[in-house]
CSV table of C-alpha atoms in Angstrom, one decimal:
chain,number,residue,atom,x,y,z
A,19,UNK,CA,11.1,-34.5,-9.8
A,20,UNK,CA,8.1,-32.2,-9.2
A,21,UNK,CA,8.1,-29.2,-6.8
A,22,UNK,CA,5.0,-28.0,-5.0
A,23,UNK,CA,4.4,-24.3,-4.6
A,24,UNK,CA,2.5,-23.5,-1.4
A,25,UNK,CA,0.6,-20.3,-0.5
A,26,UNK,CA,-0.2,-19.7,3.1
A,27,UNK,CA,-2.8,-17.1,3.9
A,28,UNK,CA,-1.7,-14.2,6.1
A,29,UNK,CA,-5.2,-14.2,7.6
A,30,UNK,CA,-4.7,-17.3,9.7
A,31,UNK,CA,-1.5,-18.9,8.5
A,32,UNK,CA,-3.4,-21.8,6.9
A,33,UNK,CA,-2.4,-23.4,3.6
A,34,UNK,CA,-4.7,-21.7,1.1
A,35,UNK,CA,-3.6,-23.1,-2.2
A,36,UNK,CA,-0.8,-25.3,-3.6
A,37,UNK,CA,0.3,-25.9,-7.2
A,38,UNK,CA,2.8,-28.0,-8.9
A,39,UNK,CA,5.5,-25.9,-10.5
A,40,UNK,CA,6.2,-26.3,-14.2
A,41,UNK,CA,9.0,-28.6,-15.2
A,42,UNK,CA,11.4,-28.1,-18.0
A,43,UNK,CA,9.5,-30.1,-20.6
A,44,UNK,CA,6.2,-28.2,-19.9
A,45,UNK,CA,8.1,-24.9,-20.0
A,46,UNK,CA,9.6,-25.7,-23.4
A,47,UNK,CA,6.1,-26.7,-24.7
A,48,UNK,CA,4.6,-23.4,-23.5
A,49,UNK,CA,7.3,-21.3,-25.1
A,50,UNK,CA,7.0,-23.2,-28.4
A,51,UNK,CA,3.2,-22.8,-28.4
A,52,UNK,CA,3.6,-19.1,-27.6
A,53,UNK,CA,6.0,-18.6,-30.5
A,54,UNK,CA,3.8,-20.4,-33.1
A,55,UNK,CA,0.6,-18.7,-31.9
A,56,UNK,CA,2.2,-15.3,-32.1
A,57,UNK,CA,2.7,-15.5,-35.8
A,58,UNK,CA,-1.0,-15.9,-36.5
A,59,UNK,CA,-2.0,-13.5,-33.8
A,60,UNK,CA,0.2,-10.8,-35.3
A,61,UNK,CA,-1.6,-11.1,-38.6
A,62,UNK,CA,-5.0,-10.4,-37.1
A,63,UNK,CA,-6.3,-6.9,-37.6
A,64,UNK,CA,-5.9,-4.7,-34.6
A,65,UNK,CA,-9.7,-4.4,-34.2
A,66,UNK,CA,-9.9,-8.2,-33.7
A,67,UNK,CA,-7.1,-8.2,-31.1
A,68,UNK,CA,-8.9,-5.4,-29.3
A,69,UNK,CA,-12.2,-7.4,-29.3
A,70,UNK,CA,-10.6,-10.4,-27.7
A,71,UNK,CA,-9.0,-8.2,-25.0
A,72,UNK,CA,-12.3,-6.3,-24.3
A,73,UNK,CA,-14.2,-9.5,-24.0
A,74,UNK,CA,-11.6,-10.9,-21.6
A,75,UNK,CA,-11.8,-7.8,-19.4
A,76,UNK,CA,-15.6,-8.0,-19.4
A,77,UNK,CA,-15.4,-11.7,-18.3
A,78,UNK,CA,-12.9,-11.0,-15.6
A,79,UNK,CA,-15.0,-8.2,-14.0
A,80,UNK,CA,-18.1,-10.5,-14.1
A,81,UNK,CA,-16.2,-12.8,-11.7
A,82,UNK,CA,-15.2,-10.0,-9.3
A,83,UNK,CA,-16.7,-11.3,-6.1
A,84,UNK,CA,-14.8,-14.6,-6.3
A,85,UNK,CA,-11.6,-12.8,-7.4
A,86,UNK,CA,-11.9,-10.3,-4.5
A,87,UNK,CA,-12.3,-13.1,-1.9
A,88,UNK,CA,-9.3,-15.0,-3.3
A,89,UNK,CA,-7.2,-11.8,-3.3
A,90,UNK,CA,-8.2,-11.2,0.4
A,91,UNK,CA,-7.1,-14.7,1.4
A,92,UNK,CA,-3.9,-14.9,-0.7
A,93,UNK,CA,-2.3,-11.6,0.3
A,94,UNK,CA,-4.4,-10.0,3.1
A,95,UNK,CA,-6.2,-7.1,1.3
A,96,UNK,CA,-9.3,-6.2,3.5
A,97,UNK,CA,-12.3,-7.6,1.7
A,98,UNK,CA,-14.0,-4.2,1.7
A,99,UNK,CA,-11.2,-3.0,-0.6
A,100,UNK,CA,-10.4,-6.1,-2.6
A,101,UNK,CA,-13.0,-5.6,-5.3
A,102,UNK,CA,-11.6,-2.2,-6.0
A,103,UNK,CA,-8.5,-3.7,-7.7
A,104,UNK,CA,-10.8,-5.6,-10.0
A,105,UNK,CA,-12.4,-2.4,-11.1
A,106,UNK,CA,-9.1,-0.5,-11.6
A,107,UNK,CA,-7.8,-3.6,-13.5
A,108,UNK,CA,-10.7,-3.0,-16.0
A,109,UNK,CA,-10.1,0.8,-16.1
A,110,UNK,CA,-6.5,0.4,-17.0
A,111,UNK,CA,-7.1,-2.3,-19.5
A,112,UNK,CA,-10.0,-0.5,-21.2
A,113,UNK,CA,-7.9,2.7,-21.5
A,114,UNK,CA,-5.0,1.0,-23.1
A,115,UNK,CA,-7.5,-0.7,-25.5
A,116,UNK,CA,-9.0,2.7,-26.4
A,117,UNK,CA,-5.7,4.2,-27.4
A,118,UNK,CA,-4.2,1.3,-29.3
A,119,UNK,CA,-4.8,2.6,-32.8
A,120,UNK,CA,-3.0,5.9,-32.2
A,121,UNK,CA,-0.3,4.3,-30.1
A,122,UNK,CA,0.6,1.6,-32.6
A,123,UNK,CA,0.0,3.7,-35.7
A,124,UNK,CA,2.5,3.7,-38.5
A,125,UNK,CA,4.8,6.8,-38.4
A,126,UNK,CA,4.6,8.7,-41.6
A,127,UNK,CA,7.6,10.8,-42.8
A,128,UNK,CA,7.5,14.0,-44.9
A,129,UNK,CA,6.7,13.6,-48.5
A,130,UNK,CA,9.7,13.1,-50.8
A,131,UNK,CA,9.3,12.9,-54.6
A,132,UNK,CA,10.1,9.4,-55.9
A,133,UNK,CA,10.0,7.8,-52.5
A,134,UNK,CA,7.6,6.2,-50.0
A,135,UNK,CA,9.0,6.2,-46.5
A,136,UNK,CA,7.4,5.2,-43.1
A,137,UNK,CA,8.2,3.5,-39.8
A,138,UNK,CA,6.2,0.6,-38.5
A,139,UNK,CA,5.9,-0.7,-35.0
A,140,UNK,CA,6.3,-4.5,-35.1
A,141,UNK,CA,5.8,-6.9,-32.1
A,142,UNK,CA,8.9,-8.3,-30.4
A,143,UNK,CA,7.5,-11.9,-30.3
A,144,UNK,CA,6.9,-13.5,-27.0
A,145,UNK,CA,6.6,-11.3,-23.9
A,146,UNK,CA,7.2,-12.7,-20.4
A,147,UNK,CA,5.3,-10.8,-17.7
A,148,UNK,CA,6.5,-11.4,-14.1
A,149,UNK,CA,4.0,-10.0,-11.6
A,150,UNK,CA,4.1,-9.3,-7.8
A,151,UNK,CA,1.8,-10.2,-5.0
A,152,UNK,CA,1.0,-6.7,-3.5
A,153,UNK,CA,-1.1,-5.5,-6.5
A,154,UNK,CA,-1.5,-8.8,-8.3
A,155,UNK,CA,-4.1,-7.5,-10.8
A,156,UNK,CA,-3.0,-3.9,-11.4
A,157,UNK,CA,0.6,-4.6,-12.3
A,158,UNK,CA,0.4,-7.5,-14.8
A,159,UNK,CA,-2.5,-5.9,-16.8
A,160,UNK,CA,-0.4,-2.8,-17.4
A,161,UNK,CA,1.9,-5.0,-19.6
A,162,UNK,CA,-0.4,-7.8,-20.7
A,163,UNK,CA,-2.9,-5.6,-22.7
A,164,UNK,CA,-0.4,-3.5,-24.6
A,165,UNK,CA,1.8,-6.5,-25.3
A,166,UNK,CA,-1.2,-8.4,-26.8
A,167,UNK,CA,-2.5,-5.5,-28.7
A,168,UNK,CA,0.9,-4.9,-30.3
A,169,UNK,CA,0.7,-8.5,-31.7
A,170,UNK,CA,2.8,-10.4,-29.2
A,171,UNK,CA,2.0,-13.5,-27.3
A,172,UNK,CA,2.3,-13.4,-23.5
A,173,UNK,CA,3.4,-15.8,-20.8
A,174,UNK,CA,2.5,-14.7,-17.3
A,175,UNK,CA,4.5,-15.8,-14.3
A,176,UNK,CA,2.8,-14.7,-11.1
A,177,UNK,CA,4.2,-14.4,-7.5
A,178,UNK,CA,3.9,-17.7,-5.6
A,179,UNK,CA,1.8,-15.8,-3.0
A,180,UNK,CA,-0.9,-15.0,-5.6
A,181,UNK,CA,-1.1,-17.9,-8.1
A,182,UNK,CA,-4.9,-17.8,-8.4
A,183,UNK,CA,-4.6,-14.3,-9.9
A,184,UNK,CA,-2.7,-15.7,-12.9
A,185,UNK,CA,-5.3,-18.5,-13.3
A,186,UNK,CA,-8.2,-16.1,-13.2
A,187,UNK,CA,-6.7,-13.8,-15.8
A,188,UNK,CA,-6.0,-16.8,-18.0
A,189,UNK,CA,-9.5,-18.1,-17.6
A,190,UNK,CA,-10.9,-14.7,-18.7
A,191,UNK,CA,-8.9,-14.7,-21.9
A,192,UNK,CA,-9.8,-18.3,-22.5
A,193,UNK,CA,-13.5,-17.6,-22.1
A,194,UNK,CA,-13.0,-14.7,-24.5
A,195,UNK,CA,-11.9,-17.2,-27.1
A,196,UNK,CA,-8.4,-16.0,-27.6
A,197,UNK,CA,-6.4,-18.4,-29.8
A,198,UNK,CA,-4.5,-21.1,-27.9
A,199,UNK,CA,-1.0,-20.1,-27.0
A,200,UNK,CA,-1.5,-16.4,-27.3
A,201,UNK,CA,-1.9,-15.9,-23.6
A,202,UNK,CA,-0.5,-18.6,-21.1
A,203,UNK,CA,0.7,-18.7,-17.6
A,204,UNK,CA,3.3,-20.8,-15.7
A,205,UNK,CA,3.8,-21.4,-12.0
A,206,UNK,CA,7.6,-21.5,-11.8
A,207,UNK,CA,10.6,-21.4,-9.5
A,208,UNK,CA,13.2,-18.6,-9.8
A,209,UNK,CA,15.6,-20.9,-11.7
A,210,UNK,CA,12.9,-21.8,-14.2
A,211,UNK,CA,12.0,-18.2,-14.7
A,212,UNK,CA,15.6,-17.4,-15.5
A,213,UNK,CA,15.5,-20.2,-18.2
A,214,UNK,CA,12.4,-18.5,-19.8
A,215,UNK,CA,14.2,-15.2,-19.8
A,216,UNK,CA,17.1,-16.8,-21.6
A,217,UNK,CA,15.0,-18.5,-24.2
A,218,UNK,CA,15.6,-17.1,-27.7
A,219,UNK,CA,11.9,-17.0,-28.4
A,220,UNK,CA,11.4,-14.3,-25.6
A,221,UNK,CA,11.6,-10.8,-27.0
A,222,UNK,CA,10.8,-8.7,-23.9
A,223,UNK,CA,10.4,-9.1,-20.1
A,224,UNK,CA,8.2,-6.9,-17.9
A,225,UNK,CA,9.0,-7.3,-14.2
A,226,UNK,CA,7.6,-5.8,-11.1
A,227,UNK,CA,9.1,-6.6,-7.7
A,228,UNK,CA,12.1,-6.0,-5.4
A,229,UNK,CA,15.5,-4.5,-6.3
A,230,UNK,CA,17.3,-7.8,-5.6
A,231,UNK,CA,14.8,-9.8,-7.8
A,232,UNK,CA,15.2,-7.1,-10.5
A,233,UNK,CA,18.9,-7.5,-10.4
A,234,UNK,CA,18.4,-11.3,-10.9
A,235,UNK,CA,16.1,-10.7,-13.9
A,236,UNK,CA,18.6,-8.3,-15.4
A,237,UNK,CA,21.5,-10.8,-14.9
A,238,UNK,CA,19.4,-13.6,-16.6
A,239,UNK,CA,18.9,-11.4,-19.6
A,240,UNK,CA,22.6,-10.3,-20.0
A,241,UNK,CA,23.7,-10.8,-23.5
A,242,UNK,CA,20.2,-11.2,-25.0
A,243,UNK,CA,19.8,-7.6,-26.0
A,244,UNK,CA,16.1,-7.7,-25.3
A,245,UNK,CA,13.9,-5.1,-23.6
A,246,UNK,CA,13.7,-5.6,-19.8
A,247,UNK,CA,11.3,-3.4,-18.0
A,248,UNK,CA,12.0,-3.2,-14.3
A,249,UNK,CA,9.5,-1.6,-11.8
A,250,UNK,CA,11.3,-2.0,-8.5
A,251,UNK,CA,11.2,-0.4,-5.1
A,252,UNK,CA,10.2,3.0,-3.7
A,253,UNK,CA,10.6,5.2,-0.7
A,254,UNK,CA,8.2,7.8,-1.7
A,255,UNK,CA,8.1,11.2,0.1
A,256,UNK,CA,5.5,13.9,0.6
A,257,UNK,CA,6.1,17.5,1.6
A,258,UNK,CA,3.5,19.5,3.4
A,259,UNK,CA,4.1,23.2,2.7
A,260,UNK,CA,3.1,25.9,5.2
A,261,UNK,CA,0.2,27.0,2.9
A,262,UNK,CA,-1.3,23.4,2.6
A,263,UNK,CA,-4.8,22.6,3.5
A,264,UNK,CA,-3.8,20.6,6.5
A,265,UNK,CA,-7.0,18.5,7.0
A,266,UNK,CA,-7.0,17.5,3.3
A,267,UNK,CA,-3.2,16.7,3.4
A,268,UNK,CA,-3.7,14.6,6.5
A,269,UNK,CA,-6.5,12.6,4.9
A,270,UNK,CA,-4.5,12.0,1.7
A,271,UNK,CA,-1.2,11.1,3.3
A,272,UNK,CA,-2.6,8.8,6.0
A,273,UNK,CA,-4.4,6.8,3.2
A,274,UNK,CA,-1.2,7.0,1.1
A,275,UNK,CA,0.9,5.6,4.0
A,276,UNK,CA,-1.4,2.8,5.2
A,277,UNK,CA,-3.6,1.6,2.4
A,278,UNK,CA,-2.8,-2.1,1.6
A,279,UNK,CA,-1.0,-2.1,5.0
A,280,UNK,CA,1.7,0.1,3.5
A,281,UNK,CA,2.6,-2.6,1.0
A,282,UNK,CA,2.8,-0.4,-2.0
A,283,UNK,CA,5.8,0.7,-4.1
A,284,UNK,CA,4.3,4.2,-4.4
A,285,UNK,CA,3.0,4.4,-0.8
A,286,UNK,CA,4.0,7.3,1.3
A,287,UNK,CA,6.9,6.2,3.6
A,288,UNK,CA,8.4,9.5,4.7
A,289,UNK,CA,6.8,12.9,5.2
A,290,UNK,CA,8.4,16.4,5.5
A,291,UNK,CA,6.4,19.1,7.1
A,292,UNK,CA,7.1,22.8,7.3
A,293,UNK,CA,7.8,23.8,10.9
A,294,UNK,CA,5.0,26.4,11.0
A,295,UNK,CA,2.3,23.6,10.5
A,296,UNK,CA,4.2,20.7,11.8
A,297,UNK,CA,2.5,20.3,15.2
A,298,UNK,CA,-1.0,20.7,13.8
A,299,UNK,CA,-0.3,18.2,11.0
A,300,UNK,CA,1.3,15.6,13.3
A,301,UNK,CA,-1.5,15.8,15.8
A,302,UNK,CA,-4.2,15.3,13.2
A,303,UNK,CA,-2.2,12.6,11.4
A,304,UNK,CA,-2.0,10.6,14.6
A,305,UNK,CA,-5.7,11.0,15.4
A,306,UNK,CA,-6.7,9.7,12.0
A,307,UNK,CA,-4.3,6.8,12.1
A,308,UNK,CA,-5.8,5.7,15.4
A,309,UNK,CA,-9.2,5.3,13.7
A,310,UNK,CA,-7.9,2.3,11.7
A,311,UNK,CA,-9.2,-1.1,12.6
A,312,UNK,CA,-6.6,-3.9,12.4
A,313,UNK,CA,-8.1,-7.2,11.9
A,314,UNK,CA,-8.7,-10.3,9.7
A,315,UNK,CA,-9.0,-9.4,6.0
A,316,UNK,CA,-12.2,-11.4,5.6
A,317,UNK,CA,-14.1,-9.3,8.2
A,318,UNK,CA,-16.0,-6.4,6.5
A,319,UNK,CA,-15.2,-3.8,9.1
A,320,UNK,CA,-11.4,-4.3,8.9
A,321,UNK,CA,-9.6,-1.3,7.4
A,322,UNK,CA,-6.0,-2.6,8.0
A,323,UNK,CA,-5.2,-6.2,7.3
A,324,UNK,CA,-2.2,-8.3,8.1
A,325,UNK,CA,1.1,-8.0,6.2
A,326,UNK,CA,1.7,-10.7,3.6
A,327,UNK,CA,3.6,-12.9,6.0
A,328,UNK,CA,5.3,-13.0,9.4
A,329,UNK,CA,8.8,-12.3,8.0
A,330,UNK,CA,7.6,-9.1,6.4
A,331,UNK,CA,6.0,-7.9,9.6
A,332,UNK,CA,9.1,-8.8,11.6
A,333,UNK,CA,11.2,-6.7,9.1
A,334,UNK,CA,9.0,-3.7,9.8
A,335,UNK,CA,9.2,-4.3,13.5
A,336,UNK,CA,13.0,-4.4,13.3
A,337,UNK,CA,13.0,-1.0,11.5
A,338,UNK,CA,10.8,0.6,14.1
A,339,UNK,CA,12.7,-0.8,17.0
A,340,UNK,CA,16.0,0.3,15.5
A,341,UNK,CA,14.6,3.8,14.9
A,342,UNK,CA,13.4,4.0,18.5
A,343,UNK,CA,16.9,3.0,19.8
A,344,UNK,CA,18.3,5.8,17.6
A,345,UNK,CA,16.0,8.4,19.2
A,346,UNK,CA,12.8,8.3,17.2
A,347,UNK,CA,9.5,8.8,19.0
A,348,UNK,CA,6.6,6.5,18.5
A,349,UNK,CA,3.1,8.0,18.6
A,350,UNK,CA,0.8,5.0,18.3
A,351,UNK,CA,0.2,2.6,21.2
A,352,UNK,CA,0.0,-0.8,19.6
A,353,UNK,CA,-2.2,-1.9,22.5
A,354,UNK,CA,-4.9,0.2,20.9
A,355,UNK,CA,-4.9,-2.5,18.1
A,356,UNK,CA,-5.9,-5.8,19.6
A,357,UNK,CA,-4.6,-8.0,16.7
A,358,UNK,CA,-1.1,-6.6,16.9
A,359,UNK,CA,1.0,-9.6,18.2
A,360,UNK,CA,4.7,-10.4,17.9
A,361,UNK,CA,5.3,-13.5,15.8
A,362,UNK,CA,2.2,-12.8,13.6
A,363,UNK,CA,1.6,-10.9,10.3
A,364,UNK,CA,-0.7,-8.5,12.2
A,365,UNK,CA,1.1,-5.2,12.8
A,366,UNK,CA,-0.4,-1.9,14.1
A,367,UNK,CA,0.3,1.2,12.1
A,368,UNK,CA,3.0,3.4,13.5
A,369,UNK,CA,3.8,7.1,13.2
A,370,UNK,CA,7.4,8.2,14.1
A,371,UNK,CA,8.7,11.6,14.7
A,372,UNK,CA,12.2,12.9,15.7
A,373,UNK,CA,13.5,10.8,12.8
A,374,UNK,CA,16.6,11.4,10.7
A,375,UNK,CA,18.1,10.1,7.5
A,376,UNK,CA,20.6,8.1,9.6
A,377,UNK,CA,17.7,5.7,10.3
A,378,UNK,CA,16.8,2.9,8.0
A,379,UNK,CA,13.1,3.7,8.4
A,380,UNK,CA,13.8,6.9,6.4
A,381,UNK,CA,16.1,5.5,3.8
A,382,UNK,CA,15.3,1.8,3.2
A,383,UNK,CA,12.1,0.6,1.7
A,384,UNK,CA,9.8,-0.5,4.5
A,385,UNK,CA,6.8,-1.9,2.7
A,386,UNK,CA,4.7,-1.8,5.8
A,387,UNK,CA,2.3,0.4,7.9
A,388,UNK,CA,4.9,2.9,9.3
A,389,UNK,CA,5.8,6.4,8.4
A,390,UNK,CA,8.4,8.8,9.6
A,391,UNK,CA,7.5,12.5,9.8
A,392,UNK,CA,10.3,15.2,9.8
A,393,UNK,CA,10.1,18.9,10.4
A,394,UNK,CA,11.7,21.2,7.8
A,395,UNK,CA,12.3,24.9,7.7
A,396,UNK,CA,12.1,25.6,4.0
A,397,UNK,CA,11.2,24.4,0.5
A,398,UNK,CA,14.9,23.9,-0.2
A,399,UNK,CA,15.4,21.7,2.8
A,400,UNK,CA,12.4,19.6,1.9
A,401,UNK,CA,13.6,19.1,-1.7
A,402,UNK,CA,17.1,18.1,-0.4
A,403,UNK,CA,15.6,15.4,1.9
A,404,UNK,CA,13.1,14.2,-0.7
A,405,UNK,CA,15.9,13.6,-3.2
A,406,UNK,CA,18.1,12.0,-0.6
A,407,UNK,CA,17.0,8.5,-1.6
A,408,UNK,CA,18.2,5.5,-3.7
A,409,UNK,CA,14.7,5.4,-5.1
A,410,UNK,CA,12.5,7.7,-7.3
A,411,UNK,CA,9.1,6.4,-8.1
A,412,UNK,CA,6.7,9.2,-7.0
A,413,UNK,CA,6.8,12.3,-4.8
A,414,UNK,CA,4.0,14.6,-3.6
A,415,UNK,CA,3.7,18.2,-2.5
A,416,UNK,CA,0.7,19.6,-0.8
A,417,UNK,CA,0.2,23.3,-1.3
A,418,UNK,CA,-2.2,26.0,-2.7
A,419,UNK,CA,0.6,27.6,-4.8
A,420,UNK,CA,0.4,25.4,-7.9
A,421,UNK,CA,2.9,27.4,-9.9
A,422,UNK,CA,5.5,27.1,-7.2
A,423,UNK,CA,4.7,23.5,-6.7
A,424,UNK,CA,5.5,22.8,-10.4
A,425,UNK,CA,8.8,24.6,-10.0
A,426,UNK,CA,9.7,22.5,-7.0
A,427,UNK,CA,8.5,19.3,-8.8
A,428,UNK,CA,11.0,20.0,-11.6
A,429,UNK,CA,13.8,19.7,-9.0
A,430,UNK,CA,12.6,16.3,-7.7
A,431,UNK,CA,14.3,13.1,-8.9
A,432,UNK,CA,11.2,11.1,-9.5
A,433,UNK,CA,9.1,9.3,-12.2
A,434,UNK,CA,5.8,10.9,-11.1
A,435,UNK,CA,5.2,14.2,-9.4
A,436,UNK,CA,1.9,14.8,-7.6
A,437,UNK,CA,0.4,18.1,-6.3
A,438,UNK,CA,-2.2,17.6,-3.6
A,439,UNK,CA,-2.4,13.8,-4.4
A,440,UNK,CA,-0.4,10.7,-3.7
A,441,UNK,CA,-0.3,6.9,-4.2
A,442,UNK,CA,-2.3,6.9,-7.4
A,443,UNK,CA,-1.8,5.7,-11.0
A,444,UNK,CA,-3.4,7.6,-13.9
A,445,UNK,CA,-3.5,5.3,-17.0
A,446,UNK,CA,-3.1,8.4,-19.2
A,447,UNK,CA,0.3,9.2,-17.7
A,448,UNK,CA,3.5,7.2,-18.0
A,449,UNK,CA,4.3,5.1,-14.9
A,450,UNK,CA,8.0,5.1,-14.6
A,451,UNK,CA,10.9,5.7,-12.1
A,452,UNK,CA,14.5,6.6,-11.7
A,453,UNK,CA,17.5,5.4,-9.6
A,454,UNK,CA,16.9,1.9,-8.0
A,455,UNK,CA,13.2,2.2,-8.8
A,456,UNK,CA,14.2,0.7,-12.2
A,457,UNK,CA,13.7,1.6,-15.8
A,458,UNK,CA,11.1,1.4,-18.5
A,459,UNK,CA,7.5,2.6,-18.6
A,460,UNK,CA,4.0,1.2,-18.5
A,461,UNK,CA,0.6,2.9,-19.1
A,462,UNK,CA,-0.1,5.8,-21.4
A,463,UNK,CA,0.7,5.7,-25.1
A,464,UNK,CA,4.3,5.3,-24.1
A,465,UNK,CA,3.4,1.9,-22.5
A,466,UNK,CA,3.3,0.2,-25.9
A,467,UNK,CA,6.9,1.0,-26.7
A,468,UNK,CA,8.5,-1.8,-24.7
A,469,UNK,CA,6.6,-4.4,-26.7
A,470,UNK,CA,7.3,-3.2,-30.2
A,471,UNK,CA,10.4,-2.7,-32.3
A,472,UNK,CA,10.7,-0.1,-35.0
A,473,UNK,CA,11.1,-1.1,-38.6
A,474,UNK,CA,11.8,1.5,-41.3
A,475,UNK,CA,10.4,1.1,-44.9
A,476,UNK,CA,12.4,3.0,-47.6
A,477,UNK,CA,10.9,2.6,-51.0
A,478,UNK,CA,12.2,4.2,-54.2
A,479,UNK,CA,9.5,4.3,-56.8
A,480,UNK,CA,10.7,3.7,-60.4
A,481,UNK,CA,8.7,5.2,-63.3
């Protein structure tokens, strides 16, 4: 029995694409091909693996207009921004390619007479990459490139909302001439995905998604003793100190809160502002938020598109309504945004004050265009609230005192700490998190570790 996977566009609710999900026989064939292809791929010199990957990236970027339009229709990214993810896809991939030699180099030990000793990094075999819909190009490439360069074969399972992203990435590698079976994709159900995780040929899993889905991935891998990288949720905070450049801080944090309609694991969802600058910051934050244009993602002047579906928009609406019942104050009149309509995926941005940590909007991941802004009286109070979270992906402090900021950052329970910046990934830095944000690391030289295993060589020379 076949199962059809349907993707409805958040732009107008229409059926945009449908695909038949892979059945057990096809899945077994893909895994078997991946295993056999990996053996030959591993034997290729690194410079040849790099050449295939570079050609694939070049081919992918050449198709950016089509990919951007498909991205817009699949998950609602405004068309004016959609091509930006294609560019950063290339930036991340090319950086990881550029550091492959040093990141995968054999580790030499100290000299010891009569012995030769070293540690090699060997591939784990077949890597399963499970990608999300919100940044459907960024997140998979963070794992695909280092996994391939390390000598693994890769199977990509993309979110059902963005199946064409998997197909376009595959097409780019195929056009680059990569050997059959080294990079493949599957459209699968959750149950089928669990079967792949449990397959003995799979040596590592790289997953990006929600906490409940991450738990399901971890449960599927129980007893396999393989690497499972989990990039899960976020409830990322920002702190505006009394010495911050307010205009600059407002510009950064408004964008950090509302880009991609707030559907970002490292988006700003809660802001703490020193009482001495609170009123000025809040006033300017509201004014800039009101300049957004909510509309269809395919219209070039839209700066805020719909959420991915009606259920996601309703979830955010419920959080806002509950916060207002508990005493929060809303500062944005949704009537200012003509497309905002109950029962649709279109939702106006919202700024809430008079919020507390007794409200879900300040503690539970929202993943939508709403932010709570709290007044604090000191650095210590700000740090306390910033750490009062089940998540720890990134955190930001806006200040002119960089030395103090670093001291405060060392107290924060987070994977990435920003000063005067937010909602950004630097491929030279490790992307990781703590608490329910998950475990593991992508990007930087450390991003290769999840896809290799160490093997020690201990050779006694006889004369």
